[in-house]
Short mmCIF file of C-alpha atoms in Angstrom, two decimals:
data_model
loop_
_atom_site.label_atom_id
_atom_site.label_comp_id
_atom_site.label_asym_id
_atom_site.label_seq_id
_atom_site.Cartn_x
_atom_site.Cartn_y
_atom_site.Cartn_z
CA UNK F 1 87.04 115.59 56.07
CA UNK F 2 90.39 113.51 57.22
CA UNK F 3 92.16 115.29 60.26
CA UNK F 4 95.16 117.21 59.47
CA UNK F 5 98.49 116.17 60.88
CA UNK F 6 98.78 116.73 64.55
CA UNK F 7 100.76 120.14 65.71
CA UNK F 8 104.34 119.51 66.85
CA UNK F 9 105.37 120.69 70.13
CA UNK F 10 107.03 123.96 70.72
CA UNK F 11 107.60 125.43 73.75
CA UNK F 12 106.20 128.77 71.83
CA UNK F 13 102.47 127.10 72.45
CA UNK F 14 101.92 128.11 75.62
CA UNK F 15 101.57 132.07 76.25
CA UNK F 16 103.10 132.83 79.58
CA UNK F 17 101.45 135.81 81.28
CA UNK F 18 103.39 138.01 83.43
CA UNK F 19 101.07 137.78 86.62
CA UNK F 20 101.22 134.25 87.24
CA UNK F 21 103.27 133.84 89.89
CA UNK F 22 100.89 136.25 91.86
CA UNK F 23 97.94 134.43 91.09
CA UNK F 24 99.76 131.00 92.22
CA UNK F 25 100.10 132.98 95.56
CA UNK F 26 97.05 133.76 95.66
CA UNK F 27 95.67 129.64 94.61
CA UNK F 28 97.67 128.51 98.04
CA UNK F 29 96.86 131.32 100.22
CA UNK F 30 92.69 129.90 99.28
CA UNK F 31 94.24 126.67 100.02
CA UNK F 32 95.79 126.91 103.28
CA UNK F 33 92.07 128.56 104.18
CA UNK F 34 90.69 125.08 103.25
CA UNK F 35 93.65 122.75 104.38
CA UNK F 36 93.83 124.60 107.74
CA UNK F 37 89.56 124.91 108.08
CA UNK F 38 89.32 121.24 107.13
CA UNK F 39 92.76 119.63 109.24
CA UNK F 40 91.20 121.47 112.47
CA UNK F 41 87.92 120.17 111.93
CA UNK F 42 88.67 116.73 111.62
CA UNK F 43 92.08 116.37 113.56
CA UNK F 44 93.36 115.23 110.12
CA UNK F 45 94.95 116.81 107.37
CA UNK F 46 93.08 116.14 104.11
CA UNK F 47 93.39 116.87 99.82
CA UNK F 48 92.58 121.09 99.61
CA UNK F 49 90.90 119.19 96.14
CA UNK F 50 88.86 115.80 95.94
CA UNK F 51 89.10 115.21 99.36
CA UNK F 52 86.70 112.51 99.51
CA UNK F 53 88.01 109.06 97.42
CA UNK F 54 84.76 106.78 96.85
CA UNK F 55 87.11 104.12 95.81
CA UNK F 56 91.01 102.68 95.57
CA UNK F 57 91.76 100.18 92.82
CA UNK F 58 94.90 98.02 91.80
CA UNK F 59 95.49 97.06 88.30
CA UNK F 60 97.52 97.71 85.33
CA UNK F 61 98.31 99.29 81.99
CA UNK F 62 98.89 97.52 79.06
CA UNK F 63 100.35 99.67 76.04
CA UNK F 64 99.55 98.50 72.91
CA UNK F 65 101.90 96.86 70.47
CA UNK F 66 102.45 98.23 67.01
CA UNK F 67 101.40 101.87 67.32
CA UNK F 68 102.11 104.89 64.80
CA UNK F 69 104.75 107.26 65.08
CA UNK F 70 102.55 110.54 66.39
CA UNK F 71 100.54 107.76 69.05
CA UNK F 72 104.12 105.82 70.50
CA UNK F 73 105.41 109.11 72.03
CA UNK F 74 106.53 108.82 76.30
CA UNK F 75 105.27 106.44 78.11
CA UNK F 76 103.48 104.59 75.05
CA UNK F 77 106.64 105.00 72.67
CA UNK F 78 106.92 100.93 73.44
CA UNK F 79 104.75 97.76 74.23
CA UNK F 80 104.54 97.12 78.35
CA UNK F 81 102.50 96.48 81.52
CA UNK F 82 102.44 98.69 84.36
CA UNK F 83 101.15 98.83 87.30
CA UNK F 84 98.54 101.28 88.27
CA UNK F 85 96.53 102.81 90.81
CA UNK F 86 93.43 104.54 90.80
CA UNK F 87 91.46 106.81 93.11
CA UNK F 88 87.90 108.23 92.58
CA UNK F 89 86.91 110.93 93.88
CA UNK F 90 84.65 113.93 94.33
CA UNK F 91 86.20 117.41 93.99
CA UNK F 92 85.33 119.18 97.55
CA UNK F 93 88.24 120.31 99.52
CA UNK F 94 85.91 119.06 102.42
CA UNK F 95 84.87 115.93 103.50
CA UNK F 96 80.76 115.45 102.72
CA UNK F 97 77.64 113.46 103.29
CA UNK F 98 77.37 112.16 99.00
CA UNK F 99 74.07 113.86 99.33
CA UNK F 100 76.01 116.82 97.88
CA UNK F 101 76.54 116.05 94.48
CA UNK F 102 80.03 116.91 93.06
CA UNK F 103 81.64 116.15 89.89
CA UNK F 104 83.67 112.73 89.92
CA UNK F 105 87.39 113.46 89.50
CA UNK F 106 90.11 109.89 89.24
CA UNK F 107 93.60 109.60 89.59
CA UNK F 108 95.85 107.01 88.31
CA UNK F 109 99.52 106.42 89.13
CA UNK F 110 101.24 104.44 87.00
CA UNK F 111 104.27 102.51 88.25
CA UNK F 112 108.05 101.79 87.01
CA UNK F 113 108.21 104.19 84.36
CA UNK F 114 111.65 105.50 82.79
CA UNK F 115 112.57 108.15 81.16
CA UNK F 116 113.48 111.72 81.72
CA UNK F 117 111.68 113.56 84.45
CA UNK F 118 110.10 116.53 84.79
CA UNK F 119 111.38 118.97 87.25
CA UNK F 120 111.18 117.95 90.87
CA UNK F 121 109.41 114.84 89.95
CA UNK F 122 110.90 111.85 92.45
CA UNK F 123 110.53 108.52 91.71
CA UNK F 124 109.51 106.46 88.04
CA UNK F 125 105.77 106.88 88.22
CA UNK F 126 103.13 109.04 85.97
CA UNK F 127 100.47 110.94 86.93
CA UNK F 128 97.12 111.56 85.14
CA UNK F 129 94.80 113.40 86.58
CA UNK F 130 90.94 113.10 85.18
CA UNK F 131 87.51 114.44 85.79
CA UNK F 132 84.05 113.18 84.32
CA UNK F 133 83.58 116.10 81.93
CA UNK F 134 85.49 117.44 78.62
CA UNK F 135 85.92 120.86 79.76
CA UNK F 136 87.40 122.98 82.76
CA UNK F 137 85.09 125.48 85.12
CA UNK F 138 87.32 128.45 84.57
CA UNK F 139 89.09 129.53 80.89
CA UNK F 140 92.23 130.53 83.18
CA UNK F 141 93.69 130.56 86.65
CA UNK F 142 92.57 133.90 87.44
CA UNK F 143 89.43 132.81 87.00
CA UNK F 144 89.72 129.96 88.63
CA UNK F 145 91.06 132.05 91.65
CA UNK F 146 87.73 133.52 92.06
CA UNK F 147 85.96 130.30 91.99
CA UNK F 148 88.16 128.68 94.50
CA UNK F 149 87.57 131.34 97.02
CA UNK F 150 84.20 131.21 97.14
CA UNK F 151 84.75 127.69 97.76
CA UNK F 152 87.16 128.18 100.60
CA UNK F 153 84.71 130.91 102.34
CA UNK F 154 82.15 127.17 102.73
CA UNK F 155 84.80 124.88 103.55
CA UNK F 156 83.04 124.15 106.89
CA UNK F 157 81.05 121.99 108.33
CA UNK F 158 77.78 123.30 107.20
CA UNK F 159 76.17 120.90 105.04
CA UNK F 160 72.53 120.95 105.89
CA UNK F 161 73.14 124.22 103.61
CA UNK F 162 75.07 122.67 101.39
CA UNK F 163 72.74 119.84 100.90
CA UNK F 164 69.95 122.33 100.45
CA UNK F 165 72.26 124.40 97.52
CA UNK F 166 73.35 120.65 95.88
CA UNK F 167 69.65 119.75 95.27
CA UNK F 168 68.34 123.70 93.98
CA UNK F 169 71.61 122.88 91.85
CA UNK F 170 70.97 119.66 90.73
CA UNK F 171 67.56 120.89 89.24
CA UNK F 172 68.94 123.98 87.55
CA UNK F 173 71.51 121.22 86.01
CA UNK F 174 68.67 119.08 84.91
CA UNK F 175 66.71 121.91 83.73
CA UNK F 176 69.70 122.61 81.42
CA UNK F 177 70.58 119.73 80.36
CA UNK F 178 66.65 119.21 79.02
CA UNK F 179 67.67 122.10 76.94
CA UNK F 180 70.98 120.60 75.54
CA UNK F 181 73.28 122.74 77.46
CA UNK F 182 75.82 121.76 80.52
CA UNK F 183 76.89 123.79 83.16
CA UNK F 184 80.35 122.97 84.13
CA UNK F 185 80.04 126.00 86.94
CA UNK F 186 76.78 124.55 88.00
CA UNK F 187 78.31 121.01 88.30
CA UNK F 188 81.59 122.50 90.56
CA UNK F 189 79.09 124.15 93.05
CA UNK F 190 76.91 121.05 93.62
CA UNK F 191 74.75 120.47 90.73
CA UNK F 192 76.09 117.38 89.06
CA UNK F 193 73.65 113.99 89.26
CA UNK F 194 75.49 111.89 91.45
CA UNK F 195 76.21 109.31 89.42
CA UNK F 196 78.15 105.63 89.90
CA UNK F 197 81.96 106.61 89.19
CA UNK F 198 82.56 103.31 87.88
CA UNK F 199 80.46 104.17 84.33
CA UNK F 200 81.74 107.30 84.06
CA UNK F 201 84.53 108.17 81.59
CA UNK F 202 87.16 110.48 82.95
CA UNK F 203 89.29 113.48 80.35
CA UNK F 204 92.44 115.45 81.13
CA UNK F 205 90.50 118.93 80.36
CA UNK F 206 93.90 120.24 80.05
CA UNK F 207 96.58 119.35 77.28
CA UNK F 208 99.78 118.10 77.91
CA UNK F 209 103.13 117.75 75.86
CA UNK F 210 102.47 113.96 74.06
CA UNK F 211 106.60 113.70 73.12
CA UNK F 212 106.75 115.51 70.03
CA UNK F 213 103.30 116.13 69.82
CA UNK F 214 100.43 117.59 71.93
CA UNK F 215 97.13 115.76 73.44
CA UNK F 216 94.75 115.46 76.09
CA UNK F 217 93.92 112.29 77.37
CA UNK F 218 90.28 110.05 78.18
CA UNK F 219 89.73 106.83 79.90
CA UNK F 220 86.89 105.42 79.22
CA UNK F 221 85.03 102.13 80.43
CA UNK F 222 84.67 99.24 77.87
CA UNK F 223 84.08 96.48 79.95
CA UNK F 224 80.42 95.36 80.43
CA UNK F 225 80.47 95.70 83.99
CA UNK F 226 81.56 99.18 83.66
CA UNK F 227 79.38 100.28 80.69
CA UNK F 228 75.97 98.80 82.80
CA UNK F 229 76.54 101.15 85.18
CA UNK F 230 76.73 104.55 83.18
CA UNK F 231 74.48 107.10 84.08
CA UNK F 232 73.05 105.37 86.93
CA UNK F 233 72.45 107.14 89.82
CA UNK F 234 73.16 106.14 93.58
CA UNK F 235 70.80 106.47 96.40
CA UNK F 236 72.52 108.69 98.50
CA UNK F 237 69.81 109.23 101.23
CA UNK F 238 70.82 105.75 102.48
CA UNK F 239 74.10 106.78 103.70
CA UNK F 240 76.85 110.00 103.68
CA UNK F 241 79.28 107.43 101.93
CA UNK F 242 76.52 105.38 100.00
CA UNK F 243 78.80 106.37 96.77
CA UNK F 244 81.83 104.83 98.33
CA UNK F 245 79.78 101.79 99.77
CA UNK F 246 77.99 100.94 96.40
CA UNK F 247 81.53 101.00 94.08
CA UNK F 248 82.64 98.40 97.00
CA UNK F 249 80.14 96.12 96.37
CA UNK F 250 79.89 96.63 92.96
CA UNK F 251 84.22 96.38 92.78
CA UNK F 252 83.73 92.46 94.31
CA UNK F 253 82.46 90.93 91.55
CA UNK F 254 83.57 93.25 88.76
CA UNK F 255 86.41 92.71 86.23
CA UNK F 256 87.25 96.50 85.07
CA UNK F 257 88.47 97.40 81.76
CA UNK F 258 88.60 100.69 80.35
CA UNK F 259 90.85 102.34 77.42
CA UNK F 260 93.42 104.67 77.46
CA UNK F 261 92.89 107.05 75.18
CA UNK F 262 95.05 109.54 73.03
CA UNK F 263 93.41 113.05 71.16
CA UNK F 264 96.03 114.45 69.29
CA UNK F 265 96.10 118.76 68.56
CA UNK F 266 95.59 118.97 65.33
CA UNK F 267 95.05 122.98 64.93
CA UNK F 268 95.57 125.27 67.99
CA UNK F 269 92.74 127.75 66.98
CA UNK F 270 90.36 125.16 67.24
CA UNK F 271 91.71 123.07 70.13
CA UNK F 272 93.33 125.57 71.96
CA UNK F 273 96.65 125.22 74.72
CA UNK F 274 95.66 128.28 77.16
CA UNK F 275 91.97 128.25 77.14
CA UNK F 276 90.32 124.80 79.06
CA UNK F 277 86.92 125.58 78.27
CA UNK F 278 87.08 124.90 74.62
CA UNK F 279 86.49 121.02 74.13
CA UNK F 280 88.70 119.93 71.53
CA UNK F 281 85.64 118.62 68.88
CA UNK F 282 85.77 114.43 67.93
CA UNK F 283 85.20 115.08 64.34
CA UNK F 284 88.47 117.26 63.97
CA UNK F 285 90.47 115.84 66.78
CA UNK F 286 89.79 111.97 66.88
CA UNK F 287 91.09 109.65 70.34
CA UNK F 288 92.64 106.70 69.48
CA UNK F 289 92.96 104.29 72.33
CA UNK F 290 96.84 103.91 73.12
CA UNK F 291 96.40 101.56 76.31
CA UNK F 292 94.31 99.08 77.97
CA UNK F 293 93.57 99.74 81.90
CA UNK F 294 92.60 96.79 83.69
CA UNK F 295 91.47 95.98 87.09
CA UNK F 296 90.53 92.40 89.04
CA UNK F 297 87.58 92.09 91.01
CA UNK F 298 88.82 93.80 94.64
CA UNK F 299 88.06 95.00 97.83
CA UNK F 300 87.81 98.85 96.71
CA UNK F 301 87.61 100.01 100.52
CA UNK F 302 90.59 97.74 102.24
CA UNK F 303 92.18 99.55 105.50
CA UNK F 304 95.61 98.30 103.57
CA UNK F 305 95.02 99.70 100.12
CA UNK F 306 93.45 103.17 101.84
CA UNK F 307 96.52 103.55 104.02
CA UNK F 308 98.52 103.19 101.41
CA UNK F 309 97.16 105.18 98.46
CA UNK F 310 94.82 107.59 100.20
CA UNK F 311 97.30 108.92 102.86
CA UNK F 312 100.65 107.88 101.47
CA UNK F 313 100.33 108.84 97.92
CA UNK F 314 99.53 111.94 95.86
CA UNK F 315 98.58 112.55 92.52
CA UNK F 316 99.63 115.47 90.49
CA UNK F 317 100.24 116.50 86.91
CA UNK F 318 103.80 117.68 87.76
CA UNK F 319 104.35 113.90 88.28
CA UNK F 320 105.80 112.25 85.68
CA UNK F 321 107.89 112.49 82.22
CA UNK F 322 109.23 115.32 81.03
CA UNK F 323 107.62 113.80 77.27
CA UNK F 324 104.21 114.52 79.60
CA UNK F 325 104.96 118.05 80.32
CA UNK F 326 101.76 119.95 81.50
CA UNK F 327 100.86 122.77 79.25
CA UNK F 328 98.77 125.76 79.56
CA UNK F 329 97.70 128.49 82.17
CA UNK F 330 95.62 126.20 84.46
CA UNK F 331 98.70 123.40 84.56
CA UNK F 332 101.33 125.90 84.63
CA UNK F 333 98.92 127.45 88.31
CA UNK F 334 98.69 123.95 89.58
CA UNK F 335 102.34 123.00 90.41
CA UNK F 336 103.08 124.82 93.33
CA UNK F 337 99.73 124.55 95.25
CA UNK F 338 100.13 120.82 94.81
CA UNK F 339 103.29 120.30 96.70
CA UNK F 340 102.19 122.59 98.81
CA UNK F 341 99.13 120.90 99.85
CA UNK F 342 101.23 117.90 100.10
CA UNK F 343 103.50 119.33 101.86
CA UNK F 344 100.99 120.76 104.96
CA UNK F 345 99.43 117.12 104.78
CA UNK F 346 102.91 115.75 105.56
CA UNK F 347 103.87 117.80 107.99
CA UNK F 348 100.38 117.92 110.21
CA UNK F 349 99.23 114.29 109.97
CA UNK F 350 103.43 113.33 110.47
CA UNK F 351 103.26 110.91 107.66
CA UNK F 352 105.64 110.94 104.76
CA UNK F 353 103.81 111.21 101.06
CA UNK F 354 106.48 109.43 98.60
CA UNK F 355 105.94 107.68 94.91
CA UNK F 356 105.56 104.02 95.33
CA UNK F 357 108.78 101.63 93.33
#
């Protein structure tokens, strides 16, 4: 069966609930717990998410020439090269040995972009904001409310428990997976197989306006040096940043390619705006590669490139064109407590966050 035509955007796709607002309040009063717990520990204010990058890299975008009308929407409605920067992570508000297996989340920036903005989005860059999975944790911010304050009651610095919960995790995880199913909520709370973040392939879980469409987005490695290293898991009894250490060796003799990738909504009962848990099926909703991300062989780890992008920079889904317009419950929740994380790391570390020209 051909896909049907993909579903035009409307601002009548999303369905606005009318307690929101007080569950955003509630999303950055269980992030100040974290920002504050974790900045007093380490003299340092850090991400209330993916605290902990594993690696920085410096590359570009390359949109593709000659695309169809429902793919050349936004930033791919022409031919170009960008330049990008990318930051993998692991999605702990707190800073941890790698023993403690996280899901890997990565963030690209993409430079010198024009074009409407949305609202209270300095500069001419676009966000995109990925984890290794298809699906969210939570169907909706209330949900996810619940799940992030059990995380901020053991945002401390007790990981010799931690440690012990990642690895009963990581066995229920396996034990599941040996019986075809994943557990996204077993992954969040320390179950996933850590896993090199360089073979991983990374989704938008969420949709987002695609111009006059509607998509979510995947990157995912194509390169041989990428693709050798999916699934492979790191040693992290060697060392609390073995994950970070490996990708920098691995990142100095590595040429990086991965694609860009486009799925359109074709029917909103099936691939649904409000509800993140429901992966949007291959079969009715194909990706179609839009872009080509490339990066050079690199020092992943250089004091330069982590003063720059690590403390300087943040990522955010309210970054960007207004043809990029994050949709549904979870994106609509995740605007304010963004600047406002960025805004506590400003002010306590006393070092401006802006969007690199």
């Amino acid at each position: 069966m051909s896909p049907l035509n993909p579903v035009r955007y409307s601002p009548d796709l999303e369905d606005i609930k009318p307690n929101e607002q007080e569950i955003v309040s509630g999303l950055n009063d269980a992030f100040d717990v974290i920002l504050k717990r974790t900045a007093n520990d380490y003299g340092h204010a850090v991400r209330s998410v993916h605290a902990k990058a594993h690696g920085i890299l410096s590359g570009t975008i390359t949109v593709k020439e000659g695309l169809p009308e429902e793919l050349a929407q936004g930033l791919f409605s022409r031919a170009g090269t960008y330049e990008v920067y990318m930051r993998m992570s692991t999605n702990a508000g707190d800073i941890l040995p790698d023993t403690i297996a996280l899901p890997r989340g990565l963030a690209m920036k993409v430079v010198g972009v024009e074009g409407p903005r949305l609202p209270g989005a300095d500069g001419s860059t676009q966000d995109f904001v990925m984890v290794n999975g298809p699906v969210f944790q939570a169907p909706n911010a209330e949900k996810f409310l619940g799940s992030l304050k059990m995380l901020a009651k053991t945002t401390d610095r007790m990981e010799g428990t931690k440690e012990v919960l990642s690895s009963v995790l990581q066995t229920v995880n396996r034990g599941l997976d040996a019986v075809g199913i994943s557990s996204p909520a077993v992954q969040s709370l320390g179950g996933a197989p850590n896993i090199d973040p360089l073979g991983e392939t990374y989704f938008s879980v969420t949709p987002f306006r695609y111009g006059n469409y509607v998509a979510k987005f995947r990157l995912k490695p194509v390169s041989v040096g990428l693709t050798e290293l999916t699934g492979r898991e790191i040693d992290t009894s060697v060392s609390d940043d073995a994950i970070r250490e490996t990708v920098q060796a691995e990142m100095r003799n590595i040429r990086g390619e991965w694609e860009f990738q486009v799925q359109l909504c074709r029917n909103v009962e099936d691939q649904p705006i409000e509800d993140p848990t429901v992966e949007w099926r291959e079969n009715e909703a194909p990706f179609a590669t839009v872009a080509i991300v490339s990066a050079a062989p690199q020092d992943s780890w250089g004091d330069e490139k982590v003063a720059k992008v690590d403390e300087q920079m943040r990522f955010s889904v309210w970054t960007g064109l207004a043809a990029h317009q994050p949709l549904g419950n979870i994106n609509r929740a995740r605007k304010l407590p963004y600047e406002h994380s960025t805004e506590f790391r400003q002010s306590f570390n006393r070092c401006p966050i802006h969007e690199p020209r």
